[in-house]
mmCIF file of C-alpha atoms and ligand atoms in Angstrom:
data_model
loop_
_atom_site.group_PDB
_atom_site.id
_atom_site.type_symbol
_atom_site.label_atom_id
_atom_site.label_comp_id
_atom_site.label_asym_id
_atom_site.label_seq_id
_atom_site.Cartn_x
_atom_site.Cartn_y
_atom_site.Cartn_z
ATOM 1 C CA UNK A 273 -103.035 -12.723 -51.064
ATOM 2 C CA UNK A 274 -101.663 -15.925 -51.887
ATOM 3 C CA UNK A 275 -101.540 -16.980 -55.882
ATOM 4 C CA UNK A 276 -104.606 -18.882 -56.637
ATOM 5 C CA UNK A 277 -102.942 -22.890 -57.608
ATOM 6 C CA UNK A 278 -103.069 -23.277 -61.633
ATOM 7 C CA UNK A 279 -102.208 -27.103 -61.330
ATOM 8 C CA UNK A 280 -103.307 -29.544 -59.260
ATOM 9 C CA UNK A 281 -102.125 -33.499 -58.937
ATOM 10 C CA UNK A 282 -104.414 -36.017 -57.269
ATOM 11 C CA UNK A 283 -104.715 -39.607 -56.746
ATOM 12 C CA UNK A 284 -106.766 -40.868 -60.602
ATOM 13 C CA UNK A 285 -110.446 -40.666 -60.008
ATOM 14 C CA UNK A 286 -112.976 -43.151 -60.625
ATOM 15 C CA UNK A 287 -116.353 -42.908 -61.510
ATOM 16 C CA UNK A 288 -119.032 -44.379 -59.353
ATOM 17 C CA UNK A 289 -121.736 -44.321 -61.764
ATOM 18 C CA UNK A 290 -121.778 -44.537 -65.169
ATOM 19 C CA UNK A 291 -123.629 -45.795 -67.943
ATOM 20 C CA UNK A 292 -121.443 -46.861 -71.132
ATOM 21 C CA UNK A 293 -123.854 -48.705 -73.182
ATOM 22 C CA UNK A 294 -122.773 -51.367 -75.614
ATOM 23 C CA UNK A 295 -121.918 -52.189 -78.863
ATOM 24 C CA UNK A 296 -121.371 -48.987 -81.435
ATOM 25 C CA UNK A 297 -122.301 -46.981 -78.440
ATOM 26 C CA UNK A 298 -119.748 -48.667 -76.237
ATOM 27 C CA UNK A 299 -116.989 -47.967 -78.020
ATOM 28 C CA UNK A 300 -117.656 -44.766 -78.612
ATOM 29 C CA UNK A 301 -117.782 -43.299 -75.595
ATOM 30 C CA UNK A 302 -115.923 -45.944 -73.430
ATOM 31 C CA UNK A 303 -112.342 -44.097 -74.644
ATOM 32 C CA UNK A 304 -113.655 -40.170 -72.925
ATOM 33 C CA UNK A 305 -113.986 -42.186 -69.640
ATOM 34 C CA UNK A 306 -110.871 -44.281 -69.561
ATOM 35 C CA UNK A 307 -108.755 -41.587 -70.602
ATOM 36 C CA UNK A 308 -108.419 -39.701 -67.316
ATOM 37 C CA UNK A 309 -110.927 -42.114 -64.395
ATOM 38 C CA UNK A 310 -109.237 -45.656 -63.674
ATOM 39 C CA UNK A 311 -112.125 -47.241 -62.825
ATOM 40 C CA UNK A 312 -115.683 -47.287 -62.728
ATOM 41 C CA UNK A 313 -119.349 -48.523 -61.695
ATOM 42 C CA UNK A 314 -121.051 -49.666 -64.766
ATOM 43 C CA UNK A 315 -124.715 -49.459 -64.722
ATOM 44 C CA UNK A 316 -126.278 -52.524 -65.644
ATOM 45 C CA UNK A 317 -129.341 -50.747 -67.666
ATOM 46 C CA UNK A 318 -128.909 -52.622 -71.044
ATOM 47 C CA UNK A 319 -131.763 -53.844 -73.344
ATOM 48 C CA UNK A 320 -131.904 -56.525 -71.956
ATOM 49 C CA UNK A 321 -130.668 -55.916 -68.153
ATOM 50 C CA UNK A 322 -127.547 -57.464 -67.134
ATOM 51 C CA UNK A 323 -129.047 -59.515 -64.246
ATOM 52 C CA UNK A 324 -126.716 -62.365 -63.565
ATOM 53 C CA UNK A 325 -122.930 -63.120 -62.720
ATOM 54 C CA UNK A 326 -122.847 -64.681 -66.298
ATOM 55 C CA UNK A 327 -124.201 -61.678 -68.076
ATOM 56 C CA UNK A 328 -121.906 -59.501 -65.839
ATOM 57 C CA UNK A 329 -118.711 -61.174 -67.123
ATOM 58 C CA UNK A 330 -119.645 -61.391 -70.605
ATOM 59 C CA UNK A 331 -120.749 -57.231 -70.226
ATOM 60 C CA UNK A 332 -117.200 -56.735 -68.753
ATOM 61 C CA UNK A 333 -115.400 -58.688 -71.334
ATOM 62 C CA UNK A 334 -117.256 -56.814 -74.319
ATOM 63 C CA UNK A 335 -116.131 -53.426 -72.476
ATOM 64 C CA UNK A 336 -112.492 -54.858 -71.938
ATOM 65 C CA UNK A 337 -112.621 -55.480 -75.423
ATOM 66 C CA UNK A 338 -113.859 -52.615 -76.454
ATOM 67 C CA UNK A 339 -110.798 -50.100 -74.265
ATOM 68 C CA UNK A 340 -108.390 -48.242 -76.412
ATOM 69 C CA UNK A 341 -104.621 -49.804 -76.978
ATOM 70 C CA UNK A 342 -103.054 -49.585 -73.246
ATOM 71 C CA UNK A 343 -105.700 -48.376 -71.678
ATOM 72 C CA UNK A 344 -105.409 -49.414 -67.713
ATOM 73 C CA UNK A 345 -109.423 -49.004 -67.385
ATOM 74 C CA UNK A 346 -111.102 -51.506 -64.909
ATOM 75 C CA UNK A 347 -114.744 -51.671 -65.264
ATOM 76 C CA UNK A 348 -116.381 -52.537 -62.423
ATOM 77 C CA UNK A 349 -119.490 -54.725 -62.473
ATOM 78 C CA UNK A 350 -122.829 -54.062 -60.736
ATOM 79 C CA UNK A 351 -126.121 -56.718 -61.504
ATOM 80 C CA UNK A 352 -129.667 -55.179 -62.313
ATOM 81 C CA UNK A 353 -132.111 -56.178 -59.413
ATOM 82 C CA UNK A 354 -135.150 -58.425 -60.520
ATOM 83 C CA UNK A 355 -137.952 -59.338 -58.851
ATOM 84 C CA UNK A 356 -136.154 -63.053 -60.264
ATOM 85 C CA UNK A 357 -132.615 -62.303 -59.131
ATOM 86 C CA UNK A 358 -130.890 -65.435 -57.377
ATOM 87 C CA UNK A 359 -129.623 -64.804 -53.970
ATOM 88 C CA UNK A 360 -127.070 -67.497 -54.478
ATOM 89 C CA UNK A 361 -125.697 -66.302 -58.345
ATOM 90 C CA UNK A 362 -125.501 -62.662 -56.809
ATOM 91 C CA UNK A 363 -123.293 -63.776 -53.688
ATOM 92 C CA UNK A 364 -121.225 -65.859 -55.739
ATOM 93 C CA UNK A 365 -120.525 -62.955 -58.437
ATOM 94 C CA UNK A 366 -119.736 -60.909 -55.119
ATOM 95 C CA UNK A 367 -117.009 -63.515 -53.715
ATOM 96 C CA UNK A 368 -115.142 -63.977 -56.896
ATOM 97 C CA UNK A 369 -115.067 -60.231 -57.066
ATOM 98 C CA UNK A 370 -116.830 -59.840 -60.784
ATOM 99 C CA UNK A 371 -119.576 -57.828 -59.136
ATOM 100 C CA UNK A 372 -119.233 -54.392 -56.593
ATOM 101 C CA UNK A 373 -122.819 -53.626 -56.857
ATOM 102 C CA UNK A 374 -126.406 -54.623 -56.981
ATOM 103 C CA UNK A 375 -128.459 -51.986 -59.024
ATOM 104 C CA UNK A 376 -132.332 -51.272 -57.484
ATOM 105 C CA UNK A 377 -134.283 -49.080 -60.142
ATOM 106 C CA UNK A 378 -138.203 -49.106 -59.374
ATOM 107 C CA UNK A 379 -139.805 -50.988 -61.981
ATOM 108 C CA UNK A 380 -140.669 -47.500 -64.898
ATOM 109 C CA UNK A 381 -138.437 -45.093 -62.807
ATOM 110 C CA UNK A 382 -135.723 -44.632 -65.600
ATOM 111 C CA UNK A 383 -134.327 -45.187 -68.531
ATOM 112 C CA UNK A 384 -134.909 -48.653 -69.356
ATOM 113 C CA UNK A 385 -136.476 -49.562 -65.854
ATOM 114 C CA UNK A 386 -138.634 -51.832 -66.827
ATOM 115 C CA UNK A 387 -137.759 -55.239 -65.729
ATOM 116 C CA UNK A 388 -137.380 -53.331 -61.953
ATOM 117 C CA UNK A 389 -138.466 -54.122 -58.421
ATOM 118 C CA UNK A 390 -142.601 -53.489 -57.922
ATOM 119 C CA UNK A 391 -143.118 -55.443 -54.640
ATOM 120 C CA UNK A 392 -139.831 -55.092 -52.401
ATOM 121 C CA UNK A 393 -141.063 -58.453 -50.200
ATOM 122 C CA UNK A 394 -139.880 -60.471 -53.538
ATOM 123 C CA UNK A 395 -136.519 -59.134 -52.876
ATOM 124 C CA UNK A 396 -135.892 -59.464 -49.292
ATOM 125 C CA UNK A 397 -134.006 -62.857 -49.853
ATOM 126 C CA UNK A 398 -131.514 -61.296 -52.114
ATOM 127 C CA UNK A 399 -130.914 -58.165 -49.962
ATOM 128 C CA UNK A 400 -130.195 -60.104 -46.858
ATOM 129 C CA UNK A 401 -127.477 -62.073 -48.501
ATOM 130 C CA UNK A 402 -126.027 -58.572 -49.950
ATOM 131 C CA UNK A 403 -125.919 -57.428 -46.113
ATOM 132 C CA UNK A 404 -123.925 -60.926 -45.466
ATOM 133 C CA UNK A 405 -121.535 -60.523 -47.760
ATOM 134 C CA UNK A 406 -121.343 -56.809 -48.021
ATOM 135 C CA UNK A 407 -122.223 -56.211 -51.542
ATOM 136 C CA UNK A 408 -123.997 -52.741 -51.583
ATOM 137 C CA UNK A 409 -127.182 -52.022 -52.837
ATOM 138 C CA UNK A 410 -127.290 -49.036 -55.439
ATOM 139 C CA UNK A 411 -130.505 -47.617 -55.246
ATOM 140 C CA UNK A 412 -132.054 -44.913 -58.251
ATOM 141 C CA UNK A 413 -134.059 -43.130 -55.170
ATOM 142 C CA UNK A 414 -137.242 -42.232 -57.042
ATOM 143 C CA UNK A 415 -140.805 -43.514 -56.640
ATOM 144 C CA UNK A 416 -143.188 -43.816 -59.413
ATOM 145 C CA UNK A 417 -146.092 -43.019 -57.917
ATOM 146 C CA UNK A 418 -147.961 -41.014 -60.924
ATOM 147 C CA UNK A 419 -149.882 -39.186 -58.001
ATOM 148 C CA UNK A 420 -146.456 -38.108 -56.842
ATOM 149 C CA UNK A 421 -145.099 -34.729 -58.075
ATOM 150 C CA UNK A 422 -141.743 -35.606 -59.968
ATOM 151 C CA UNK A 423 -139.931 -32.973 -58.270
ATOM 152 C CA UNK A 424 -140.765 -34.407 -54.962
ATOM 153 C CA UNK A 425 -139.982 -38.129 -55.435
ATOM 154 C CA UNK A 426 -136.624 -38.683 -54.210
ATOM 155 C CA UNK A 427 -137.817 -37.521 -51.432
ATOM 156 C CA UNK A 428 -141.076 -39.672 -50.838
ATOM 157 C CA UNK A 429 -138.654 -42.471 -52.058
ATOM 158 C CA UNK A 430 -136.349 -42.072 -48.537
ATOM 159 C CA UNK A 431 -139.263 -42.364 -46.491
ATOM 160 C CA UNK A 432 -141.842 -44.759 -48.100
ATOM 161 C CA UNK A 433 -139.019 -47.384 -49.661
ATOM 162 C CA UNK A 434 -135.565 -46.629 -48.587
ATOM 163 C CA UNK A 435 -135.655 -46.168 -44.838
ATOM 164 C CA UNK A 436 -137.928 -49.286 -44.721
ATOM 165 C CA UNK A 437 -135.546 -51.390 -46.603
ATOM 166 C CA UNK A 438 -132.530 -50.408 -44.577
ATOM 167 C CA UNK A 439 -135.021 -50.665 -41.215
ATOM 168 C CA UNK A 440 -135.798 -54.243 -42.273
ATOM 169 C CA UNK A 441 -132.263 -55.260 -43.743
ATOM 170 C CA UNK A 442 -129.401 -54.482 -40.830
ATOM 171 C CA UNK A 443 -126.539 -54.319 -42.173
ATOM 172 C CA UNK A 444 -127.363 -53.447 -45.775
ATOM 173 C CA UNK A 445 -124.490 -51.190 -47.452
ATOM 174 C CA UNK A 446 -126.690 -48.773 -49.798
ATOM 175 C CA UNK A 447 -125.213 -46.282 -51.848
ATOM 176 C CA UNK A 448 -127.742 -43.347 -53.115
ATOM 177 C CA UNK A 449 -127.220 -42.794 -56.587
ATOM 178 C CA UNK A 450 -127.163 -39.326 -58.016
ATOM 179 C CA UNK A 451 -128.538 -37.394 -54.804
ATOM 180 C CA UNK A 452 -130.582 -33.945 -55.879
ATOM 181 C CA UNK A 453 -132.432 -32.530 -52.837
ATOM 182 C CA UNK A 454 -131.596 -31.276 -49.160
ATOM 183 C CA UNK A 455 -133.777 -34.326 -48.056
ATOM 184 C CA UNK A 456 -131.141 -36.450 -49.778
ATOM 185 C CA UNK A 457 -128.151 -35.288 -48.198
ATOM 186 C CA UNK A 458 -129.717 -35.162 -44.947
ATOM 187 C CA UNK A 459 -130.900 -38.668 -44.784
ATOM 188 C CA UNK A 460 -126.659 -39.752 -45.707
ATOM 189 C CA UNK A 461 -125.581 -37.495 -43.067
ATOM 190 C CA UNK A 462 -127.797 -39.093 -40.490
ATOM 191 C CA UNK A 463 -127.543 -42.316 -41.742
ATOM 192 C CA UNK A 464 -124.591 -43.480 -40.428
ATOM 193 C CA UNK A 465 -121.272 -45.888 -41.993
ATOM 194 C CA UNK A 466 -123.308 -47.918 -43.669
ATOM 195 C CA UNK A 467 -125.048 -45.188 -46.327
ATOM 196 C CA UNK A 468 -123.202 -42.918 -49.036
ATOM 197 C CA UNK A 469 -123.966 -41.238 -52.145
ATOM 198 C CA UNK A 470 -122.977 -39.902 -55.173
ATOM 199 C CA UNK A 471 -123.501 -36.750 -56.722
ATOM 200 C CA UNK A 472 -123.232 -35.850 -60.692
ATOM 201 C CA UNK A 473 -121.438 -33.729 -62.097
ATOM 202 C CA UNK A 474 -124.519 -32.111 -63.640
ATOM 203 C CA UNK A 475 -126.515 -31.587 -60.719
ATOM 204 C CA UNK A 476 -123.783 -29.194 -59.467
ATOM 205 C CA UNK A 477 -124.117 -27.098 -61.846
ATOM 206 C CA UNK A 478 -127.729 -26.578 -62.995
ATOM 207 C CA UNK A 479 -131.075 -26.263 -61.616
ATOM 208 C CA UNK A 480 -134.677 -26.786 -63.077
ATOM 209 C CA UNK A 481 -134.610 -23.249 -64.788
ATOM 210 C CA UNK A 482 -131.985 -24.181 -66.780
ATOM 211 C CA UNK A 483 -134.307 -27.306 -68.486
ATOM 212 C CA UNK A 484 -137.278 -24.912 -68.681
ATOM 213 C CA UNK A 485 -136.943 -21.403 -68.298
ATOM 214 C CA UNK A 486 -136.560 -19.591 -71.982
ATOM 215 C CA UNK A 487 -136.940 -22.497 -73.690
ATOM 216 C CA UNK A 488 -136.765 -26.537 -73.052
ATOM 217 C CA UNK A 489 -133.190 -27.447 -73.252
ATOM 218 C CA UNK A 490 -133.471 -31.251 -73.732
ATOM 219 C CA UNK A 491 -129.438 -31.607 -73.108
ATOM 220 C CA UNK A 492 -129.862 -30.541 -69.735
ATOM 221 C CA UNK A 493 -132.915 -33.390 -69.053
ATOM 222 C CA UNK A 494 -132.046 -36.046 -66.711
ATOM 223 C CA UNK A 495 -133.220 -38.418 -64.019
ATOM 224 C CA UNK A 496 -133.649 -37.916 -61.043
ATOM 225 C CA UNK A 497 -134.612 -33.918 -62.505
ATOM 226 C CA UNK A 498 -132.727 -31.254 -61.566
ATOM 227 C CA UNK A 499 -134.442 -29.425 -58.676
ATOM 228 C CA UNK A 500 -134.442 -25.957 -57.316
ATOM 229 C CA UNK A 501 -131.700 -24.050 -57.003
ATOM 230 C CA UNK A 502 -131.452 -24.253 -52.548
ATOM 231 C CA UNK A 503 -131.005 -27.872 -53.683
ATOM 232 C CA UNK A 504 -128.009 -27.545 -55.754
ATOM 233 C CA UNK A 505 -126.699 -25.521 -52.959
ATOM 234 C CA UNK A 506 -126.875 -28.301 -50.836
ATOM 235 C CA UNK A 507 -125.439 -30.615 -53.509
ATOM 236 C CA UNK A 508 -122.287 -28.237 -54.059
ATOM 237 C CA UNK A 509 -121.697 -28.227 -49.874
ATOM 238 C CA UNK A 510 -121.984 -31.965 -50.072
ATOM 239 C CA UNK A 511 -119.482 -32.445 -52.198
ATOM 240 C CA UNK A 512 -116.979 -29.473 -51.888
ATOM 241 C CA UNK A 513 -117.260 -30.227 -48.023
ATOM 242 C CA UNK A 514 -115.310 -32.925 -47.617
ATOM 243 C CA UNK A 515 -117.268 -35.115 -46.019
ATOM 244 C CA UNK A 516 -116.459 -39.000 -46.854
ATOM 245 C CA UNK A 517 -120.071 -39.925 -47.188
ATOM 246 C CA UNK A 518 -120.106 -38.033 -50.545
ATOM 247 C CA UNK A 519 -118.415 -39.100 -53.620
ATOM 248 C CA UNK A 520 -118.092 -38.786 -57.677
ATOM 249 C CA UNK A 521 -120.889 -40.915 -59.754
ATOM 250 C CA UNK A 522 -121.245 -38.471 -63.127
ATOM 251 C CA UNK A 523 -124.444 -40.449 -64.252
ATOM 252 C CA UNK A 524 -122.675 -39.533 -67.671
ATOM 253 C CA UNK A 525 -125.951 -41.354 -69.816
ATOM 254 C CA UNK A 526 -125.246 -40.897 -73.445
ATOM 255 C CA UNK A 527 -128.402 -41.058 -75.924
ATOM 256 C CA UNK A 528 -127.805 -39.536 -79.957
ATOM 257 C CA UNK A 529 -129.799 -36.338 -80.548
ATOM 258 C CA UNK A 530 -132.686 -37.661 -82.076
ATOM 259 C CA UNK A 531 -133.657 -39.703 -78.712
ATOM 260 C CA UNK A 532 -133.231 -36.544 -77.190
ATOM 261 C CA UNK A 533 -134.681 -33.625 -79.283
ATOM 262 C CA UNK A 534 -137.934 -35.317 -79.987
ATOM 263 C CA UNK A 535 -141.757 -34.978 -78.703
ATOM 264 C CA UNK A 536 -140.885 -37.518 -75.740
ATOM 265 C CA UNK A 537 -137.251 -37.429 -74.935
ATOM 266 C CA UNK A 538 -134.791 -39.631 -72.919
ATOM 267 C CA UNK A 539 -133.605 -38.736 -69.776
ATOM 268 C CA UNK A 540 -129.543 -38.732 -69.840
ATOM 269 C CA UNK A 541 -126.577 -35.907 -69.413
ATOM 270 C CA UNK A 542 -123.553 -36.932 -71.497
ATOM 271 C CA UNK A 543 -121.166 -35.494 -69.385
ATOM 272 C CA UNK A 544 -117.675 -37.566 -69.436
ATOM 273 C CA UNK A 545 -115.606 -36.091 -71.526
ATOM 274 C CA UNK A 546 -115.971 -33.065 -69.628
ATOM 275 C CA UNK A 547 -116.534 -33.722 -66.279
ATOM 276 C CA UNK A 548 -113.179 -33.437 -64.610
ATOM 277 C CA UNK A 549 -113.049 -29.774 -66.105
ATOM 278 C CA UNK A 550 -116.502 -28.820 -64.716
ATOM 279 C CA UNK A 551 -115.344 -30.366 -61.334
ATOM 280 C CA UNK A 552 -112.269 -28.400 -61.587
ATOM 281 C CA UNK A 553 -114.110 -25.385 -61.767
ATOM 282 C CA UNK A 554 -116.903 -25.971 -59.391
ATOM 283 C CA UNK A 555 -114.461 -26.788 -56.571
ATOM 284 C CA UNK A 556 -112.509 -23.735 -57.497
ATOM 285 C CA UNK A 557 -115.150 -22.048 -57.498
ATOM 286 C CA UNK A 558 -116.384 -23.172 -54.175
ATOM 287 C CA UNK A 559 -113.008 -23.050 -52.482
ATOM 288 C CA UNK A 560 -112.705 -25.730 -52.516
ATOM 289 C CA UNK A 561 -109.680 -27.159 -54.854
ATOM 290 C CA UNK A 562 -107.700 -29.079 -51.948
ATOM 291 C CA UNK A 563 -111.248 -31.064 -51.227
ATOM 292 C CA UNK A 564 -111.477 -32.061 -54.632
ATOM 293 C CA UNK A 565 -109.164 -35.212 -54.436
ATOM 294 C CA UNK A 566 -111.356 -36.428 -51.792
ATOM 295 C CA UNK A 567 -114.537 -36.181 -53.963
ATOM 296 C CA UNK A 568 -113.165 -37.891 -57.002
ATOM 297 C CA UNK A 569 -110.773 -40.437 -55.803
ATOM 298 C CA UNK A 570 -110.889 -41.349 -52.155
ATOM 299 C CA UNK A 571 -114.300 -41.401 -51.055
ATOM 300 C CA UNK A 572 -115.810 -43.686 -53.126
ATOM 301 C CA UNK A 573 -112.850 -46.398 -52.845
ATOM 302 C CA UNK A 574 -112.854 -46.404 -49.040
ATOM 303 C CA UNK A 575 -117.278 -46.877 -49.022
ATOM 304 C CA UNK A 576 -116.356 -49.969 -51.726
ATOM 305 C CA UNK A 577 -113.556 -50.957 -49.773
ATOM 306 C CA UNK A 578 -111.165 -50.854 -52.579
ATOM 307 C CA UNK A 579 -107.631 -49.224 -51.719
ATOM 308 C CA UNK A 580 -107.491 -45.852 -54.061
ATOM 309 C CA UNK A 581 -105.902 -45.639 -57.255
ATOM 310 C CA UNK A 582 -101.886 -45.197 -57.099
ATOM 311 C CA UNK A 583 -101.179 -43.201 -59.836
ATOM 312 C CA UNK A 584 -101.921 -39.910 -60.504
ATOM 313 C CA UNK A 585 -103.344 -36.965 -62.777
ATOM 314 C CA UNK A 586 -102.632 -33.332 -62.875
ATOM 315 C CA UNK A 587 -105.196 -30.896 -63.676
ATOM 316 C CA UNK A 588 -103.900 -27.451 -65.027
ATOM 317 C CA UNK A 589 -105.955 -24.097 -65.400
ATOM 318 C CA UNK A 590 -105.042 -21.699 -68.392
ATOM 319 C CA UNK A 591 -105.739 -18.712 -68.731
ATOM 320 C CA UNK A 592 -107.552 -19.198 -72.278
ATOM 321 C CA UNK A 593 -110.488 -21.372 -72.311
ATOM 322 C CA UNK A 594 -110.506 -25.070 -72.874
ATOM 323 C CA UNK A 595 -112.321 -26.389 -76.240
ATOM 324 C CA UNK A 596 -114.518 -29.036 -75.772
ATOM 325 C CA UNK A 597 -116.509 -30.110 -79.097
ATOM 326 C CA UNK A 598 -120.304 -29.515 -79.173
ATOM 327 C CA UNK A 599 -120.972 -33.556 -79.467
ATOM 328 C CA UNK A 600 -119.399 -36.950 -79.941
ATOM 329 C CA UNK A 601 -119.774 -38.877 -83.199
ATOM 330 C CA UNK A 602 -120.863 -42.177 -82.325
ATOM 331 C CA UNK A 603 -121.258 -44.231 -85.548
ATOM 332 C CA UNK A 604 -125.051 -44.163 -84.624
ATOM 333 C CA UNK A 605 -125.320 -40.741 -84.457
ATOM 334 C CA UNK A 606 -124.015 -37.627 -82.472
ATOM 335 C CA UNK A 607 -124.519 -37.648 -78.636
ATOM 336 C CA UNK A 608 -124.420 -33.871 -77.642
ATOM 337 C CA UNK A 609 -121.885 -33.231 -74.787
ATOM 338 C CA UNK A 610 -123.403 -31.604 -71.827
ATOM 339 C CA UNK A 611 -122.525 -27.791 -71.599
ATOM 340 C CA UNK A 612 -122.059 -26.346 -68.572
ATOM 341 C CA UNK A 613 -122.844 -22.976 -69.468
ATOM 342 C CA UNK A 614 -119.746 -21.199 -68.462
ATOM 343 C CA UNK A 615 -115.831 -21.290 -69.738
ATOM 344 C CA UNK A 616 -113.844 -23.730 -68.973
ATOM 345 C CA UNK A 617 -110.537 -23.256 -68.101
ATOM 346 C CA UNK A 618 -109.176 -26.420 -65.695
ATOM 347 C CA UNK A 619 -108.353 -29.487 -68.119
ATOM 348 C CA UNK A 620 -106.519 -32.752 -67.259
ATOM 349 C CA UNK A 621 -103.043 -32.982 -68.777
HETATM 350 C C1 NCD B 185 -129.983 -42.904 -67.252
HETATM 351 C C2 NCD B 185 -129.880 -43.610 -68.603
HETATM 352 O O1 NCD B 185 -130.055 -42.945 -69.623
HETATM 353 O O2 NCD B 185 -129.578 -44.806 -68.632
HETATM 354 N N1 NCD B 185 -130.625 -41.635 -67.435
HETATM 355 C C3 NCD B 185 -130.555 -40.578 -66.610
HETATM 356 O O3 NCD B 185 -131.248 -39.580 -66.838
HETATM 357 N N2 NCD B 185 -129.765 -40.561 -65.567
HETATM 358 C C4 NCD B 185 -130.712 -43.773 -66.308
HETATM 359 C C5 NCD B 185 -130.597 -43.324 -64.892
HETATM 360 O O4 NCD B 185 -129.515 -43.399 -64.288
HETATM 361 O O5 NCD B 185 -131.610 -42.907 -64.337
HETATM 362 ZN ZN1 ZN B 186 -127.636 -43.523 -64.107
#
């Protein structure tokens, strides 16, 4: 049998979905992301939302500012979808290329979701000039229907808002964020050159028992939920298969410890600083090492019709395993790192 590969050089990922926060935050964890991904799509979920080209630029300055000495990170800008937003602002933040993205949470879906879409007729203006110019929409693909089960909502999202936005908006580039169910991956596959989406790094790895069963695990507490386990099945063939339609987006949401380990606590996996050694493993673990390039690196540039990065990283695996630290100190306060349950022994070099 042949040896099993313990390095591996690909093209330099990028992250297609990613919150970084600002401020102390910011500059905390800003550095585990731009160490090893050269670019990435920043989510535009601030206090308040980043909604316009203006706030987009000064966002992307304060996280240019913010990069480590030498640090070849591009940040890549996406605008938070309001019921407000100016068709005009958001095609002219497109053209000068400040903006890759429009961001569509459902008003109370997430994490600071509040200033989101409730009636999708206010933003038909704005989508039709994103299907003009070719700006895609990134959608967080759950309803929030209370009378809705929250395990089931990604799903009722594809049929009651998603297919009727792309039915009514020809044209419209959409990219599903953070995909968790069969229905999910189903409704990319079918949905031709004009729909991706990205998986987390996360939701390859664990399933609902892991939040709930012998305990709840807070760290491991994230939107959309983790499902069942036939779900993260279809997750890991969706993104160990090689197909383009499925790329890297690690959701990596940092919140300190005492949002988290409280009576009502925020939704968020922390998961950059180890992500490309989980991937590492789950590909290796799938079979999938030579696919893993793909996943990471050229997928997502060729759906946002960037060219891919030039350079390059090399993973290696030792044979001991690799230390990561329990959490981050952030200046205001620790931001536990999400742990995957199992060694690690793949680490960039
Ligand atoms: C994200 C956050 O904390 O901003 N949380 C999460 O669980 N993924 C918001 C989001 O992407 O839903
Ligand atoms: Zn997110």
């Amino acid at each position: 049998m042949a040896k099993a590969p313990d390095r591996i050089t690909i093209r330099r990922p990028d992250d297609w979905h990613l919150h970084l926060r600002d401020g102390t935050m910011l500059a905390a964890v800003l550095p585990e992301t731009a160490g090893h991904f050269g670019r990435a799509i920043i989510m535009p979920n601030l206090v308040p939302p980043v909604v316009t080209g203006a706030e987009a630029a000064a966002y992307r300055d304060r996280i240019r500012a913010a990069l480590p000495d030498g640090a070849a990170f591009e940040p890549l800008m996406t605008l938070y979808l309001t019921e407000a937003t100016d068709a005009a602002d958001v095609a002219a933040a497109a053209r000068s290329g400040l903006v890759r993205a429009v961001k569509l949470y459902p008003a109370g879906a997430t994490t600071n979701s509040a200033s989101g879409v409730r009636d999708f007729d206010k933003v038909r203006g704005v989508l039709e000039k994103m299907a003009e110019v070719g700006l895609p929409l990134c959608v967080h693909g759950e309803v929030t229907d209370p009378a809705v089960d929250i395990f089931d909502r990604e799903a009722v999202f594809i049929d009651r808002v998603l297919d009727p936005i792309r039915r009514a908006t020809p044209g419209l580039r959409v990219v599903m964020e953070h995909i968790t169910t069969t229905e999910g991956t189903d409704y990319v596959r079918a949905g031709g050159p004009d729909i991706a989406a990205t998986i987390t790094t996360h939701h390859l790895v664990i399933n609902r028992n892991h939040i709930l069963a012998g305990g709840i695990r807070p760290h491991y507490y994230c939107l959309p939920v983790a499902k069942r386990e036939t779900h993260r099945q279809a997750l890991r063939r969706a993104a160990t298969g090689g197909e383009a339609s499925f790329f890297l987006g690690t959701d990596s949401a940092p919140h300190v410890d005492a949002a988290k380990e409280t009576a009502c606590g925020c939704a968020g996996c922390f998961t950059a600083p180890n992500t490309l050694s989980i991937l590492a493993h789950v590909f290796e673990e799938e079979g999938a090492l030579d696919r893993l390039e793909g996943f990471t690196s050229l997928n997502g540039p060729a759906f946002y019709r960037l060219p891919a990065n030039e350079d390059q990283i090399t993973l290696a695996r030792s044979e001991s395993p690799v230390c990561y630290p329990a959490k981050l100190e952030t200046g205001v306060g620790p931001v536990t790192i999400f742990d995957p349950g199992f060694p690690l022994h793949w680490a960039p070099i």
